[in-house]
Coordinates of C-alpha atoms and ligand atoms in Angstrom, one line a residue:
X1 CA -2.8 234.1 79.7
X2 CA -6.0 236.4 78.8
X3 CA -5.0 239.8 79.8
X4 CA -7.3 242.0 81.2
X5 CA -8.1 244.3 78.7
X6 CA -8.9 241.4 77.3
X7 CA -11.2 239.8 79.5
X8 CA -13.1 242.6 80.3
X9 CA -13.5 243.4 76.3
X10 CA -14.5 239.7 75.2
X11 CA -16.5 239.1 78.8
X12 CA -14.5 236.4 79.6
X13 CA -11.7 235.2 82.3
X14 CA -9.8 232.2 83.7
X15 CA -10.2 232.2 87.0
X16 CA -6.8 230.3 87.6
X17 CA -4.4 232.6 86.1
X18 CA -1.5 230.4 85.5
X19 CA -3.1 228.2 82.5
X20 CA -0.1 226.7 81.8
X21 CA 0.0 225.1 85.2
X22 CA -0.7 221.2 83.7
X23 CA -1.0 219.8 86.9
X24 CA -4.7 220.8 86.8
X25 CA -6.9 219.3 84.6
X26 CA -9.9 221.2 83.7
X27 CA -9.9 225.0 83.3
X28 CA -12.9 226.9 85.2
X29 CA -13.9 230.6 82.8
X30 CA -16.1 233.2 84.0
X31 CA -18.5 234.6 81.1
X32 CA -20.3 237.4 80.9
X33 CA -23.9 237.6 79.7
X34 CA -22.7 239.3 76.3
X35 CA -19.8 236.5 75.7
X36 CA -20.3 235.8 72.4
X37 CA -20.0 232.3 71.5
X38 CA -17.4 231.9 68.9
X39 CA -15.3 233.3 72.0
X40 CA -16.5 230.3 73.7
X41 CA -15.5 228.1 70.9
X42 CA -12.2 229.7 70.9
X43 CA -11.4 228.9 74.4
X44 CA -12.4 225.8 74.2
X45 CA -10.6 225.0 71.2
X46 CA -7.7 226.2 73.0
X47 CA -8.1 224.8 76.4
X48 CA -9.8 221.8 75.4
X49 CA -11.8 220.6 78.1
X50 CA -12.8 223.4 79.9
X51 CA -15.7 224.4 82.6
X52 CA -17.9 227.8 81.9
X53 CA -19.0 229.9 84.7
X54 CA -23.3 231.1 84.9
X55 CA -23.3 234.1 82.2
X56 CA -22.8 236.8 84.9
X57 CA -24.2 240.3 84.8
X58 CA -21.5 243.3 84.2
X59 CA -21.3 244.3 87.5
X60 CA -20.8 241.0 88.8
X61 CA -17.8 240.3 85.9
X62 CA -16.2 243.3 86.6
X63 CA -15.9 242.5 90.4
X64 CA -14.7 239.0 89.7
X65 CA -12.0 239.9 87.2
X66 CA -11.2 242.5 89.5
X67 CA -10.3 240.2 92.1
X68 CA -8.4 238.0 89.7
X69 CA -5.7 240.4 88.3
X70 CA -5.1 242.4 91.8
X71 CA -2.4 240.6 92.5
X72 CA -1.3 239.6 89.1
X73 CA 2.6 240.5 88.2
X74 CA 3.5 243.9 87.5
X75 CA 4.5 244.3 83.6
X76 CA 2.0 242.9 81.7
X77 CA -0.7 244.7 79.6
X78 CA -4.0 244.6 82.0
X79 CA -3.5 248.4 82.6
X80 CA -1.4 249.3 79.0
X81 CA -1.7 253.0 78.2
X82 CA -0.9 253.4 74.3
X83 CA 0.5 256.9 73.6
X84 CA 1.0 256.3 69.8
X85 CA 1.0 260.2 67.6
X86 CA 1.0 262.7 69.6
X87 CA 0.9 266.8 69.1
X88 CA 3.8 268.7 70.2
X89 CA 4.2 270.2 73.6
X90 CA 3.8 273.7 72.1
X91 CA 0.4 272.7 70.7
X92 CA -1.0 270.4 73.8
X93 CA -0.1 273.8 75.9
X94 CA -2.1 275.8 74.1
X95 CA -4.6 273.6 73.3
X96 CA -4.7 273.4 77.4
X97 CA -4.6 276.7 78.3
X98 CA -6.8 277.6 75.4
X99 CA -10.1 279.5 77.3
X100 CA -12.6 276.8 76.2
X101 CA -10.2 274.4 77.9
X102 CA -10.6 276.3 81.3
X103 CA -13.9 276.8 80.9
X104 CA -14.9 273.3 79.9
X105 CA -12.8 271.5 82.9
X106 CA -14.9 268.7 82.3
X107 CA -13.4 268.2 79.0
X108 CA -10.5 265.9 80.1
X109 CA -9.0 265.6 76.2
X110 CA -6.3 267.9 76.2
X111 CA -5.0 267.4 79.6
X112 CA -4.4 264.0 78.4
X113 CA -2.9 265.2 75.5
X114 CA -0.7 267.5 77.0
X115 CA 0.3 264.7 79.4
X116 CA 0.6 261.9 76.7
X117 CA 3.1 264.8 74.8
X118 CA 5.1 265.5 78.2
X119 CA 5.6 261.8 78.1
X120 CA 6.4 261.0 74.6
X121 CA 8.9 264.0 74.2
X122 CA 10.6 262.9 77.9
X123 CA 10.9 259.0 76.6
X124 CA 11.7 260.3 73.3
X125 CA 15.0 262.1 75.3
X126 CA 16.0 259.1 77.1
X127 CA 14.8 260.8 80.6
X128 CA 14.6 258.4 83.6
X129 CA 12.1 260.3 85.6
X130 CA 10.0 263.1 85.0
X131 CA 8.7 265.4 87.7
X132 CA 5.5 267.7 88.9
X133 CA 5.8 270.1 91.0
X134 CA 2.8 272.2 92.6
X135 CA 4.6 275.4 93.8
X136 CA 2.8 278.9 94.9
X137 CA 3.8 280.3 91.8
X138 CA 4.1 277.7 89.2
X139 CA 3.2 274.3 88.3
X140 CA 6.7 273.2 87.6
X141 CA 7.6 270.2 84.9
X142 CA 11.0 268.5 85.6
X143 CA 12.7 265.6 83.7
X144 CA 16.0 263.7 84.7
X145 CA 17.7 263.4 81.8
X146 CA 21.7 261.6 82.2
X147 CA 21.2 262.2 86.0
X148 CA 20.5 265.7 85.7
X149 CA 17.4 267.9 86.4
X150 CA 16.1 270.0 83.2
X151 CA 13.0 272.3 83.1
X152 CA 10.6 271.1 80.4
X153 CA 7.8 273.4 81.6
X154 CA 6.3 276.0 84.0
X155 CA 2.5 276.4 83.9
X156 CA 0.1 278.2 86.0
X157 CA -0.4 276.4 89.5
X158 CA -4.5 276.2 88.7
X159 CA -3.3 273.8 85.9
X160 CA -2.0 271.4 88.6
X161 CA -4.8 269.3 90.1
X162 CA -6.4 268.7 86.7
X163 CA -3.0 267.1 85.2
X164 CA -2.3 265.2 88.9
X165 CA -5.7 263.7 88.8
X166 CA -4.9 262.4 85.2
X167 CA -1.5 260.2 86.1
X168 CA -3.5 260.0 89.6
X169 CA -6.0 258.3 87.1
X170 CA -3.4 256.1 85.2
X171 CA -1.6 254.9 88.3
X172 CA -5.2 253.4 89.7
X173 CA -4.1 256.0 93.0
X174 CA -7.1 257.3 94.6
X175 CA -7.8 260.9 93.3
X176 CA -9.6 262.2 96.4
X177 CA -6.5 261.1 98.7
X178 CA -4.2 264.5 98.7
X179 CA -2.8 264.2 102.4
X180 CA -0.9 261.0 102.7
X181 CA 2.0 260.1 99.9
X182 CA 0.7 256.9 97.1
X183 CA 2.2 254.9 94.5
X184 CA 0.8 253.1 91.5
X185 CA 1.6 251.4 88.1
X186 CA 1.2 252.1 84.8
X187 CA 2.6 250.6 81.4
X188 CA 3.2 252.5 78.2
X189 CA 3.1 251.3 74.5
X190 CA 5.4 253.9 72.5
X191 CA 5.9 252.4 68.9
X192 CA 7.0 248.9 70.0
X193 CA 8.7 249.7 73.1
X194 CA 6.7 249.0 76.7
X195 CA 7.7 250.8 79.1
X196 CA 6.5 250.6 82.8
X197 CA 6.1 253.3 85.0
X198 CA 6.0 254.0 89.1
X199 CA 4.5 257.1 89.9
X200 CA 4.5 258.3 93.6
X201 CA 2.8 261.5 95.0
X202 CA 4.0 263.1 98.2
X203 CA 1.9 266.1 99.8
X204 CA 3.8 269.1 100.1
X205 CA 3.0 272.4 101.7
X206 CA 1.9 274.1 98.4
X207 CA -0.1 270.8 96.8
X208 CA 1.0 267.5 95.6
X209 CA 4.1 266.3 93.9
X210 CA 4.3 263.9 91.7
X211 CA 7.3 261.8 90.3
X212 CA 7.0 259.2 87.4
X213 CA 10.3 257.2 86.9
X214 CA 10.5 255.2 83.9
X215 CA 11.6 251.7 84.5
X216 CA 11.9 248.8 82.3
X217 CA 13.1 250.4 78.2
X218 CA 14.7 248.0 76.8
X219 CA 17.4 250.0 76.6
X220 CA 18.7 249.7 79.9
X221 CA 19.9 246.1 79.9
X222 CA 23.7 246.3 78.5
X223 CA 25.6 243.4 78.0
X224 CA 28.7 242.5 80.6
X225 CA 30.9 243.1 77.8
X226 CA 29.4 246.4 77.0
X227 CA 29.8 248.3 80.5
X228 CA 33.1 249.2 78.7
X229 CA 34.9 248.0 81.9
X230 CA 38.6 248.1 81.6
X231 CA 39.7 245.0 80.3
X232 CA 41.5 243.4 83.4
X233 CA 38.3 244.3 86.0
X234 CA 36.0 242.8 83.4
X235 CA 37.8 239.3 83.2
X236 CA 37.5 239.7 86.7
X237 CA 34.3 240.5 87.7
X238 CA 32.9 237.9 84.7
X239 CA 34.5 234.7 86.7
X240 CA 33.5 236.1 89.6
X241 CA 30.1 235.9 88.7
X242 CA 29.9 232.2 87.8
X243 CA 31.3 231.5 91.4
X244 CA 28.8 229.2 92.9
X245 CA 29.0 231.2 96.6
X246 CA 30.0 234.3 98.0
X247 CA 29.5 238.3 97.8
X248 CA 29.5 240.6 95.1
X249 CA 29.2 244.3 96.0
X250 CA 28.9 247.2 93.8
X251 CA 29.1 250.5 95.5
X252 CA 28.4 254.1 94.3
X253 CA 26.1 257.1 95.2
X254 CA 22.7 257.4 93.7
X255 CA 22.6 257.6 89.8
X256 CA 25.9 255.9 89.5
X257 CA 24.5 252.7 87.3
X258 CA 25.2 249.8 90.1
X259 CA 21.8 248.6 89.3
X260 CA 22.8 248.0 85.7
X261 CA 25.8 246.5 86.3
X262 CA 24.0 244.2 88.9
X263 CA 21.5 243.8 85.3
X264 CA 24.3 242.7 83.0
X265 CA 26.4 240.5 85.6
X266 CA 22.8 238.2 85.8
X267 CA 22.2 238.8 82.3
X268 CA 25.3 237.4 81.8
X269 CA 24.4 233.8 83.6
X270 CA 21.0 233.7 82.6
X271 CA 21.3 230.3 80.3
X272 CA 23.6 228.8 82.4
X273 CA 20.3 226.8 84.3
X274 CA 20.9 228.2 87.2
X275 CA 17.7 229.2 90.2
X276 CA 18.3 232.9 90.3
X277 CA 16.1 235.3 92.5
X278 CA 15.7 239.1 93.2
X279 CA 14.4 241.1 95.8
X280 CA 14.3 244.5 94.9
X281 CA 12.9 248.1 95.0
X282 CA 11.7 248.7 92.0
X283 CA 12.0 245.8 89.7
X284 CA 13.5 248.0 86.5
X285 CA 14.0 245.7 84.1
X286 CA 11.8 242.0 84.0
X287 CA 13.4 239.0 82.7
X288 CA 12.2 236.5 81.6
X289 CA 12.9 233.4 83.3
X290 CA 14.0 234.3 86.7
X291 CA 11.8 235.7 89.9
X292 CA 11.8 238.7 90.9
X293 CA 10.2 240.2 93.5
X294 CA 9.2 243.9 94.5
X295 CA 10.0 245.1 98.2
X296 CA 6.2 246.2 99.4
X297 CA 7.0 247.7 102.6
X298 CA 3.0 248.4 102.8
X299 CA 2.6 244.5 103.5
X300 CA 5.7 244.6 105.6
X301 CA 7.9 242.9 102.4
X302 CA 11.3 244.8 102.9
X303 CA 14.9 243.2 101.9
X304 CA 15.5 241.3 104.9
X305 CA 12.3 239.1 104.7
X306 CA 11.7 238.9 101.0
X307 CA 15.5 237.3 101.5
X308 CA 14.7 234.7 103.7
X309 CA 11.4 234.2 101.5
X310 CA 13.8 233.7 98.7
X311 CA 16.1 231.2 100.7
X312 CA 13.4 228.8 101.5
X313 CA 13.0 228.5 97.4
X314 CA 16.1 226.5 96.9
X315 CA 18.1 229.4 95.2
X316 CA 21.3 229.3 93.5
X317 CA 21.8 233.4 92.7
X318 CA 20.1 235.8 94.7
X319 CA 19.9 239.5 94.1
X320 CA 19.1 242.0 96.5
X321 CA 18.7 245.3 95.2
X322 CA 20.5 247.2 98.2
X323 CA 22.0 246.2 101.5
X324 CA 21.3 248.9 103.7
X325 CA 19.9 247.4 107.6
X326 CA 21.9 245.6 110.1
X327 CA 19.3 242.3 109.0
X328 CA 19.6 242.0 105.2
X329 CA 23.5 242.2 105.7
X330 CA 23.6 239.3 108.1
X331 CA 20.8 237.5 106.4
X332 CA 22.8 238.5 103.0
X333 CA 26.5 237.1 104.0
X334 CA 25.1 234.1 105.5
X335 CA 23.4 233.3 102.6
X336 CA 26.5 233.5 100.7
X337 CA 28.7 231.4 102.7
X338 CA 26.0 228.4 102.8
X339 CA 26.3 228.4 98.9
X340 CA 24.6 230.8 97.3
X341 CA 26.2 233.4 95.3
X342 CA 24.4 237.0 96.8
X343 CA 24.8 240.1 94.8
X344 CA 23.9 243.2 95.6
X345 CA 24.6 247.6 96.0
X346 CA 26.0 249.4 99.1
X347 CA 25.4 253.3 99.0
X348 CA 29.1 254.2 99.6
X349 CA 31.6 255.7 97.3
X350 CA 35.0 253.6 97.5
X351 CA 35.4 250.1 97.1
X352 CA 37.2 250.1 100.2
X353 CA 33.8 251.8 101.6
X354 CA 32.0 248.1 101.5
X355 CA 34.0 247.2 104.3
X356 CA 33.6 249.6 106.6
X357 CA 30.3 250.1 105.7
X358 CA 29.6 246.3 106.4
X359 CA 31.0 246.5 109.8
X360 CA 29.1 249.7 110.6
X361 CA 26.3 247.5 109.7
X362 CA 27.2 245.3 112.6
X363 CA 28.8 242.2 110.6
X364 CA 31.8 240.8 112.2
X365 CA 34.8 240.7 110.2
X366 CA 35.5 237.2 110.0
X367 CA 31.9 237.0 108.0
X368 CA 33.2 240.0 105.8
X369 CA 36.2 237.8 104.5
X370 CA 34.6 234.8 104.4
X371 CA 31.8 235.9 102.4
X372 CA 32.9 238.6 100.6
X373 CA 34.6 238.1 96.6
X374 CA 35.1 241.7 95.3
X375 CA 33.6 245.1 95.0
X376 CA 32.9 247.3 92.0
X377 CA 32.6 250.7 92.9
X378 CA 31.8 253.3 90.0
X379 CA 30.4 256.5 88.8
X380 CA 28.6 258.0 86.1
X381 CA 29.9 261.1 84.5
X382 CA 28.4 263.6 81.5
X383 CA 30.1 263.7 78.4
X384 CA 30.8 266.4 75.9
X385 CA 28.1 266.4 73.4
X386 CA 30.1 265.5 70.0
X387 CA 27.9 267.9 68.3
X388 CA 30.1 271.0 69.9
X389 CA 32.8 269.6 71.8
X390 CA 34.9 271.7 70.5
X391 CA 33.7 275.2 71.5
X392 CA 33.0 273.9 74.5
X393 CA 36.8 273.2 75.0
X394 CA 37.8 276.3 73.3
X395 CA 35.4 278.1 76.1
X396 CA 37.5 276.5 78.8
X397 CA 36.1 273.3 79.2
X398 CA 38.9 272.0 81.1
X399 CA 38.3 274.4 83.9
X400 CA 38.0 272.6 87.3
X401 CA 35.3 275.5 88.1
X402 CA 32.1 273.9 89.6
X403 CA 30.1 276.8 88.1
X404 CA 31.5 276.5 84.7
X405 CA 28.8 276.2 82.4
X406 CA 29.1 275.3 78.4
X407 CA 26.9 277.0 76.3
X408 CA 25.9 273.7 74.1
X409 CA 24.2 273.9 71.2
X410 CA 20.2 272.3 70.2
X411 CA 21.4 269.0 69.9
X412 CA 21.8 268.9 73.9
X413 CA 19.1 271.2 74.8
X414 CA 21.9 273.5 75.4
X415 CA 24.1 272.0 78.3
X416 CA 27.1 271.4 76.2
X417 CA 26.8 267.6 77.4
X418 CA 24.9 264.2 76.2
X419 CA 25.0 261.0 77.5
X420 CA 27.3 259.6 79.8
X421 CA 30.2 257.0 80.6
X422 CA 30.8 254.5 83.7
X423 CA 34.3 254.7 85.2
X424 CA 35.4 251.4 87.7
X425 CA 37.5 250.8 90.4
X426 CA 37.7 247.3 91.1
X427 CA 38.7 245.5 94.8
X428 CA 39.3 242.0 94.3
X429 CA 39.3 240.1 97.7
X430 CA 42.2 238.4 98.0
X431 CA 43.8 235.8 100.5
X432 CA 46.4 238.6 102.1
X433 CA 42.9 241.2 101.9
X434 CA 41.1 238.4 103.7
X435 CA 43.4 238.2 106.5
X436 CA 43.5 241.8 106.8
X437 CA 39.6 242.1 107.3
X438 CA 39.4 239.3 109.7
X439 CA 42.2 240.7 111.9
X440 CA 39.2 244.1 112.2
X441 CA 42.0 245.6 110.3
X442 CA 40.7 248.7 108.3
X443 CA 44.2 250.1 107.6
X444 CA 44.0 248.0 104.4
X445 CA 43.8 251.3 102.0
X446 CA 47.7 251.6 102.3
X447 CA 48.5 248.2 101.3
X448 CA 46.2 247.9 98.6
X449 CA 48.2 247.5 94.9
X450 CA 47.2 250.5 92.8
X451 CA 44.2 251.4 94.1
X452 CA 45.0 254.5 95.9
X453 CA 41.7 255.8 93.6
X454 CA 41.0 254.3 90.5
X455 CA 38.1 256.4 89.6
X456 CA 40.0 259.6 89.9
X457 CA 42.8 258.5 87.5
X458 CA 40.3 256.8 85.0
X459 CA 38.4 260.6 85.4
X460 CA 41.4 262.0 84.8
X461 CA 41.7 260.2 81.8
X462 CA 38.6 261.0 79.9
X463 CA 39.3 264.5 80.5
X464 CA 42.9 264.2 79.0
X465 CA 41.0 262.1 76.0
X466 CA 38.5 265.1 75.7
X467 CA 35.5 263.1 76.6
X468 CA 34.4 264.9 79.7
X469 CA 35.3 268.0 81.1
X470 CA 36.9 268.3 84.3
X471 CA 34.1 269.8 86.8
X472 CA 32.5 266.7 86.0
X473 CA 35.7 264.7 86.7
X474 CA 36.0 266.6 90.4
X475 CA 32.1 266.8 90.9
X476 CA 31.9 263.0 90.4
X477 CA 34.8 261.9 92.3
X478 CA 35.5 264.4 94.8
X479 CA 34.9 262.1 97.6
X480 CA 37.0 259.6 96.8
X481 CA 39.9 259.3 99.3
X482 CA 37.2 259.3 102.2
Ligands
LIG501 ZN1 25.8 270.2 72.0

């Protein structure tokens, strides 16, 4: 496939995008007046017998290629920003703020420098999302980094509009729109990682926000066996996931990593030639060799009918990114008891949670045990940063005060924690569990084998082994007997 930087750089496109397609004979290219013939050649050469369009003024190219890539797939390089060396934040501040810089404000170079640096240094960090925010005062510059919110930078609010009309700019969101909420695209080239972006912009009352998550670094696919599940819920889960029907649920509160662990269980049954589908929102990480599709509730594509899109393409795993309306659940467990194996999230904190959850929903039990195989209910929680752990105990790390703060070191930008560590609790559906559900009986917490709360006791014990401190253990799992 000719990308569009491509096209629009040699002056020449396909207008059937899927080449490959060998059903179709003879390959119909647009040229542009300027095409130069040895890139005719090459196509040729490559396409073998091949149709040319009338050389076409710019204008007229543009419009057409335009039209071709609209709808084109998300992560691919027609709209590739590269953000290769850039100055340090320090520098791309100053160099901002410098007076020429306000003076000039046509001169857009170093707002995208400055931007391109706020970028690097955030990706650099391993930050999910980073954040704009116009207040009165200040022009505020956020990044999540391990689930928390840190400060990278606070300019003058006058500095706003020029930097939100840049990523307004790389999104492809209209600029002039500052009253209703947008979201656009972009893809980054750092070294030889890609990394695509969403950015969305809501209106507040003191200008617009902006919020660019990061999706797709490579780094965000783990292998199954890497989730550093305990060793019993891992065998588990792993058969479970070659079942040819049913439900798999993984439940947790924002930020908890269910999406990854959704990530790994297909990674993990990616060559076994199975038809597996997603419908989700966002797409975070693209594989290659299944279909996945974006929700677009815009064009009216939510969960419930990119599902039943998905079940009239003969489907043998289907993913949907989060079951949260009374019509993806039914569509969902129906789908998985006529012989498709459906996973997906549920935004509540226990295991147990799924079931109630599901019947709040407006499922009738006897679907629930039917369909569903087992929930995976987890949490994220911050570790101690290695680099001074031990101060940080010394200071009273194993306080369970929710205001204790470690004074960290520069190695975690001074939070006394880096990276974090999944915990599990593990409900496997079995034939006395079944019987339970279908009888509406939600008394089922009592019987359960040890699973009075798994995540607290597997908290408990990183903060015995020293690997988190205990806040985080009772932040992270205080709701947990619900
Ligand atoms: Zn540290």
């Amino acid at each position: 496939m000719i990308s569009f930087q491509k096209a629009s750089k040699l002056g020449i496109a396909s207008e059937d995008l899927e080449l490959n397609d060998k059903t179709q004979t003879q390959k119909k290219f647009l040229i542009r007046n300027d095409c130069s013939q040895e890139t005719i050649e090459d196509i040729r050469r490559i396409y073998g017998n091949v149709v040319f369009s009338d050389p076409l003024n710019a204008e007229d190219f543009d419009k057409s290629i335009q039209k071709i890539y609209k709808n084109k797939s998300i992560i691919d390089d027609e709209h590739m920003i590269s953000l290769g060396e850039t100055i340090s934040l320090d520098e791309a501040t100053q160099s901002l703020l410098s007076k020429t810089s306000i003076e000039n404000n046509n001169d857009d170079a170093p707002v995208i420098q400055m931007l391109n640096s706020i970028i690097t240094q955030s990706l650099a960090k391993g930050a999910s999302d980073i954040h704009f925010e116009t207040n009165d005062e200040s022009f505020d510059i956020k990044m999540r980094l391990d689930g928390n919110i840190i400060n990278i930078l606070s300019l003058r609010p006058e500095i706003s509009s020029r930097i939100i009309s840049r990523i307004k700019i790389l999104g492809q969101i209209n600029i002039s729109e500052r009253r209703l909420p947008q979201d656009g695209r972009v893809t980054f080239k750092l070294g030889k990682q890609i990394i695509d972006v969403r950015i969305s912009t809501l209106p507040t009352g003191s200008g617009e926000r902006v919020v660019m998550r990061m999706l797709g670094k490579q780094n965000q696919l783990i292998k199954l066996n890497k989730l550093q599940m305990p060793e019993n819920i891992y065998n588990n889960f792993k058969s479970q996931v070659r079942k040819p029907h049913g439900l798999i649920l993984v439940t947790g509160p924002t930020g908890s990593g269910k999406t990854t662990t959704l990530y790994s269980a297909i990674d993990s049954i990616l060559n076994l030639g199975l038809n597996i589908m997603t419908i989700e929102d966002p797409i975070e990480i693209s594989f290659p060799g299944i279909s996945q599709t974006q929700v677009n509730s815009k064009l009216g594509l939510n969960f419930a009918e990119g599902l039943k899109a998905i079940l009239r393409q003969d489907p043998d795993v289907i993913m949907v990114g989060e079951i949260r309306d009374p019509e993806t659940a039914s569509v969902a467990l129906r789908a998985s008891i006529t012989g498709h194996l459906v996973l997906s999230t549920l935004h509540t904190n226990t295991a147990y949670g799924a079931i109630s959850r599901l019947r709040d929903l407006g499922v009738d039990p006897y679907m629930i045990s039917s369909s569903l195989n087992c929930v995976i209910a987890q949490r994220l929680l911050r570790k101690y940063c290695l680099n001074c752990r031990n101060e940080s105990i010394n200071l009273g790390g194993k306080s369970s005060d929710q205001l204790f703060k470690l004074d960290g070191c520069e190695q975690c930008d001074y939070s006394g924690l880096h990276g974090r560590i999944a915990i599990f609790d593990y409900l496997n559906i079995n034939a006395h569990l079944k019987n339970k559900i279908s009888d509406g009986d939600l008394l089922i917490k009592e019987d359960s084998i040890n699973e009075r709360s798994n995540l607290s006791n597997e908290a408990i014990n990183l903060v015995e082994q020293k690997v988190i401190p205990k806040f985080e253990a009772v932040r992270m799992t205080l709701n947990d007997n619900e």
